[in-house]
Short mmCIF file of C-alpha atoms and ligand atoms in Angstrom, two decimals:
data_model
loop_
_atom_site.label_atom_id
_atom_site.label_comp_id
_atom_site.label_asym_id
_atom_site.label_seq_id
_atom_site.Cartn_x
_atom_site.Cartn_y
_atom_site.Cartn_z
CA UNK A 1 -3.17 21.34 -4.72
CA UNK A 2 -0.29 19.57 -3.02
CA UNK A 3 2.72 19.50 -5.37
CA UNK A 4 4.10 16.16 -6.51
CA UNK A 5 7.59 15.12 -5.47
CA UNK A 6 9.21 16.26 -8.74
CA UNK A 7 7.94 19.82 -8.21
CA UNK A 8 9.96 20.24 -5.01
CA UNK A 9 13.13 18.63 -6.37
CA UNK A 10 14.88 21.96 -6.81
CA UNK A 11 18.53 20.91 -6.66
CA UNK A 12 20.61 18.02 -7.91
CA UNK A 13 21.03 15.69 -4.89
CA UNK A 14 24.50 14.63 -6.13
CA UNK A 15 26.19 17.94 -6.93
CA UNK A 16 23.77 20.57 -5.59
CA UNK A 17 23.29 22.40 -8.88
CA UNK A 18 19.90 24.21 -9.03
CA UNK A 19 17.59 22.49 -11.48
CA UNK A 20 16.50 24.60 -14.47
CA UNK A 21 13.71 22.05 -15.21
CA UNK A 22 11.90 21.54 -11.91
CA UNK A 23 8.91 19.25 -12.43
CA UNK A 24 10.36 17.29 -15.33
CA UNK A 25 10.43 13.51 -15.02
CA UNK A 26 13.08 12.13 -15.10
CA UNK A 27 15.21 14.70 -13.34
CA UNK A 28 18.41 15.24 -15.33
CA UNK A 29 21.19 17.35 -13.83
CA UNK A 30 22.57 19.80 -16.37
CA UNK A 31 25.92 19.80 -14.58
CA UNK A 32 26.79 16.20 -13.57
CA UNK A 33 24.22 14.30 -15.71
CA UNK A 34 22.69 12.53 -12.67
CA UNK A 35 19.34 11.01 -13.72
CA UNK A 36 16.47 10.27 -11.39
CA UNK A 37 13.10 8.74 -12.24
CA UNK A 38 10.43 9.90 -9.84
CA UNK A 39 8.02 7.46 -8.15
CA UNK A 40 5.55 5.62 -8.04
CA UNK A 41 6.86 4.01 -4.92
CA UNK A 42 5.55 0.50 -4.31
CA UNK A 43 3.39 -0.27 -1.30
CA UNK A 44 1.36 -3.31 -0.29
CA UNK A 45 -1.98 -3.86 1.42
CA UNK A 46 -3.72 -6.95 2.74
CA UNK A 47 -7.35 -7.98 2.78
CA UNK A 48 -7.29 -10.40 5.73
CA UNK A 49 -10.58 -12.27 5.57
CA UNK A 50 -12.12 -14.50 8.23
CA UNK A 51 -14.63 -17.33 7.91
CA UNK A 52 -17.54 -14.88 8.13
CA UNK A 53 -16.17 -13.04 5.08
CA UNK A 54 -15.32 -10.04 7.24
CA UNK A 55 -12.23 -7.96 6.51
CA UNK A 56 -9.65 -6.79 9.02
CA UNK A 57 -9.72 -2.99 9.20
CA UNK A 58 -7.17 -0.95 11.08
CA UNK A 59 -7.67 2.55 12.47
CA UNK A 60 -4.63 4.65 11.66
CA UNK A 61 -2.79 6.30 14.55
CA UNK A 62 -0.92 8.85 12.46
CA UNK A 63 -1.16 11.00 9.39
CA UNK A 64 -1.87 10.77 6.57
CA UNK A 65 -5.37 9.64 7.45
CA UNK A 66 -5.07 9.69 11.25
CA UNK A 67 -8.28 8.30 12.77
CA UNK A 68 -9.44 6.92 9.44
CA UNK A 69 -9.53 3.27 8.42
CA UNK A 70 -7.15 1.28 6.29
CA UNK A 71 -5.87 -2.15 5.48
CA UNK A 72 -2.70 -3.55 7.06
CA UNK A 73 0.22 -2.74 4.81
CA UNK A 74 3.04 -0.36 4.05
CA UNK A 75 5.97 0.42 1.83
CA UNK A 76 8.09 -2.21 0.14
CA UNK A 77 11.75 -2.04 1.15
CA UNK A 78 14.56 -2.08 -1.40
CA UNK A 79 15.46 -5.65 -2.30
CA UNK A 80 12.23 -7.04 -0.87
CA UNK A 81 9.43 -8.79 -2.78
CA UNK A 82 5.88 -7.48 -2.48
CA UNK A 83 4.90 -10.81 -0.92
CA UNK A 84 7.59 -10.56 1.75
CA UNK A 85 6.67 -6.94 2.41
CA UNK A 86 3.01 -7.68 3.03
CA UNK A 87 3.83 -10.59 5.37
CA UNK A 88 6.25 -8.33 7.27
CA UNK A 89 3.81 -5.42 7.51
CA UNK A 90 0.95 -7.62 8.75
CA UNK A 91 3.23 -9.05 11.42
CA UNK A 92 4.46 -5.60 12.46
CA UNK A 93 1.10 -3.85 12.51
CA UNK A 94 -1.27 -6.42 13.98
CA UNK A 95 0.96 -9.31 15.10
CA UNK A 96 -0.47 -11.89 12.70
CA UNK A 97 1.71 -14.39 10.87
CA UNK A 98 -0.17 -15.15 7.67
CA UNK A 99 0.48 -18.48 5.97
CA UNK A 100 -1.29 -17.95 2.70
CA UNK A 101 -1.51 -15.08 0.23
CA UNK A 102 -3.24 -14.56 -3.09
CA UNK A 103 -2.50 -11.68 -5.39
CA UNK A 104 -5.62 -9.53 -5.85
CA UNK A 105 -5.02 -6.33 -7.82
CA UNK A 106 -3.21 -2.99 -7.86
CA UNK A 107 -4.43 0.59 -7.61
CA UNK A 108 -2.51 3.86 -7.79
CA UNK A 109 -2.52 5.96 -4.66
CA UNK A 110 -1.22 9.38 -3.62
CA UNK A 111 0.43 9.74 -0.24
CA UNK A 112 0.03 13.36 0.84
CA UNK A 113 2.29 14.24 3.68
CA UNK A 114 4.17 17.35 4.84
CA UNK A 115 3.07 19.35 1.84
CA UNK A 116 4.31 16.93 -0.81
CA UNK A 117 2.32 14.36 -2.77
CA UNK A 118 4.13 11.07 -3.36
CA UNK A 119 2.76 8.80 -6.09
CA UNK A 120 2.35 5.22 -4.93
CA UNK A 121 1.41 1.94 -6.59
CA UNK A 122 -0.47 -0.17 -4.05
CA UNK A 123 -0.30 -3.95 -4.57
CA UNK A 124 -3.09 -5.84 -2.81
CA UNK A 125 -3.18 -9.40 -1.56
CA UNK A 126 -5.91 -11.52 0.04
CA UNK A 127 -5.14 -13.73 3.02
CA UNK A 128 -7.83 -15.99 4.45
CA UNK A 129 -7.55 -16.98 8.07
CA UNK A 130 -9.85 -19.05 10.23
CA UNK A 131 -7.98 -19.16 13.49
CA UNK A 132 -7.52 -15.63 14.78
CA UNK A 133 -5.13 -15.20 17.68
CA UNK A 134 -5.11 -12.07 19.79
CA UNK A 135 -4.02 -9.18 17.66
CA UNK A 136 -0.98 -7.29 18.87
CA UNK A 137 -1.21 -3.74 17.58
CA UNK A 138 1.77 -1.57 16.72
CA UNK A 139 0.79 1.56 18.66
CA UNK A 140 2.85 3.89 16.49
CA UNK A 141 0.77 2.91 13.45
CA UNK A 142 -2.50 1.38 14.61
CA UNK A 143 -5.03 2.55 17.22
CA UNK A 144 -7.54 -0.24 16.70
CA UNK A 145 -8.09 -3.28 14.51
CA UNK A 146 -11.32 -5.16 13.99
CA UNK A 147 -13.06 -7.50 11.59
CA UNK A 148 -16.07 -5.98 9.90
CA UNK A 149 -18.32 -6.55 6.94
CA UNK A 150 -17.05 -4.36 4.10
CA UNK A 151 -20.12 -2.15 3.99
CA UNK A 152 -20.62 1.54 3.36
CA UNK A 153 -20.15 2.65 6.96
CA UNK A 154 -16.56 1.44 6.91
CA UNK A 155 -15.77 2.07 3.26
CA UNK A 156 -16.74 5.74 3.61
CA UNK A 157 -14.12 6.15 6.35
CA UNK A 158 -11.12 4.77 4.47
CA UNK A 159 -7.94 6.88 4.54
CA UNK A 160 -7.05 5.96 0.96
CA UNK A 161 -9.28 5.51 -2.06
CA UNK A 162 -6.99 2.73 -3.29
CA UNK A 163 -7.85 0.63 -0.22
CA UNK A 164 -11.57 1.15 -0.74
CA UNK A 165 -11.26 0.33 -4.45
CA UNK A 166 -9.36 -2.88 -3.65
CA UNK A 167 -12.13 -3.99 -1.27
CA UNK A 168 -14.79 -3.16 -3.84
CA UNK A 169 -12.82 -5.06 -6.47
CA UNK A 170 -12.62 -8.07 -4.16
CA UNK A 171 -16.39 -7.91 -3.57
CA UNK A 172 -17.05 -7.73 -7.30
CA UNK A 173 -15.04 -10.96 -7.74
CA UNK A 174 -17.12 -12.82 -5.15
CA UNK A 175 -20.55 -12.46 -6.74
ZN1 ZN O 1 24.32 17.16 -10.51
#
């Protein structure tokens, strides 16, 4: 079991005092009274859908989930809206400038990396596009990107359950 973030928060980041209550949320420093509420961190994902009702999948080039499939997306920056974040991430990862977004749903996710589990809230949007220019992949994040019907062969290879659940939720709305 990979420990959550709060279980490795052993010292106050402000004054360095060892925490007598590791794992408690919020963290409260017994010396300087610094308070910290642990995540969920907010991330975004996009279901980019073409005229054939296929979804744009990316193959991840790094861990977590290296070699597995995902949706374009990433973490929301401080001061940024979820909408702006998803537009930015789509542009960065696959070189598409999307003009239109619809809110879809959210699912919790856990980002397991370097021995720590970070709780995430994934916010999903749908963007429909009919004219698809050449995709320009961000090699540091994406090995491949392709449109495919959201069927079991792809859904069983998703890096994150939240991405699969969002696609299944979308499909359930279409019938
Ligand atoms: Zn402190």
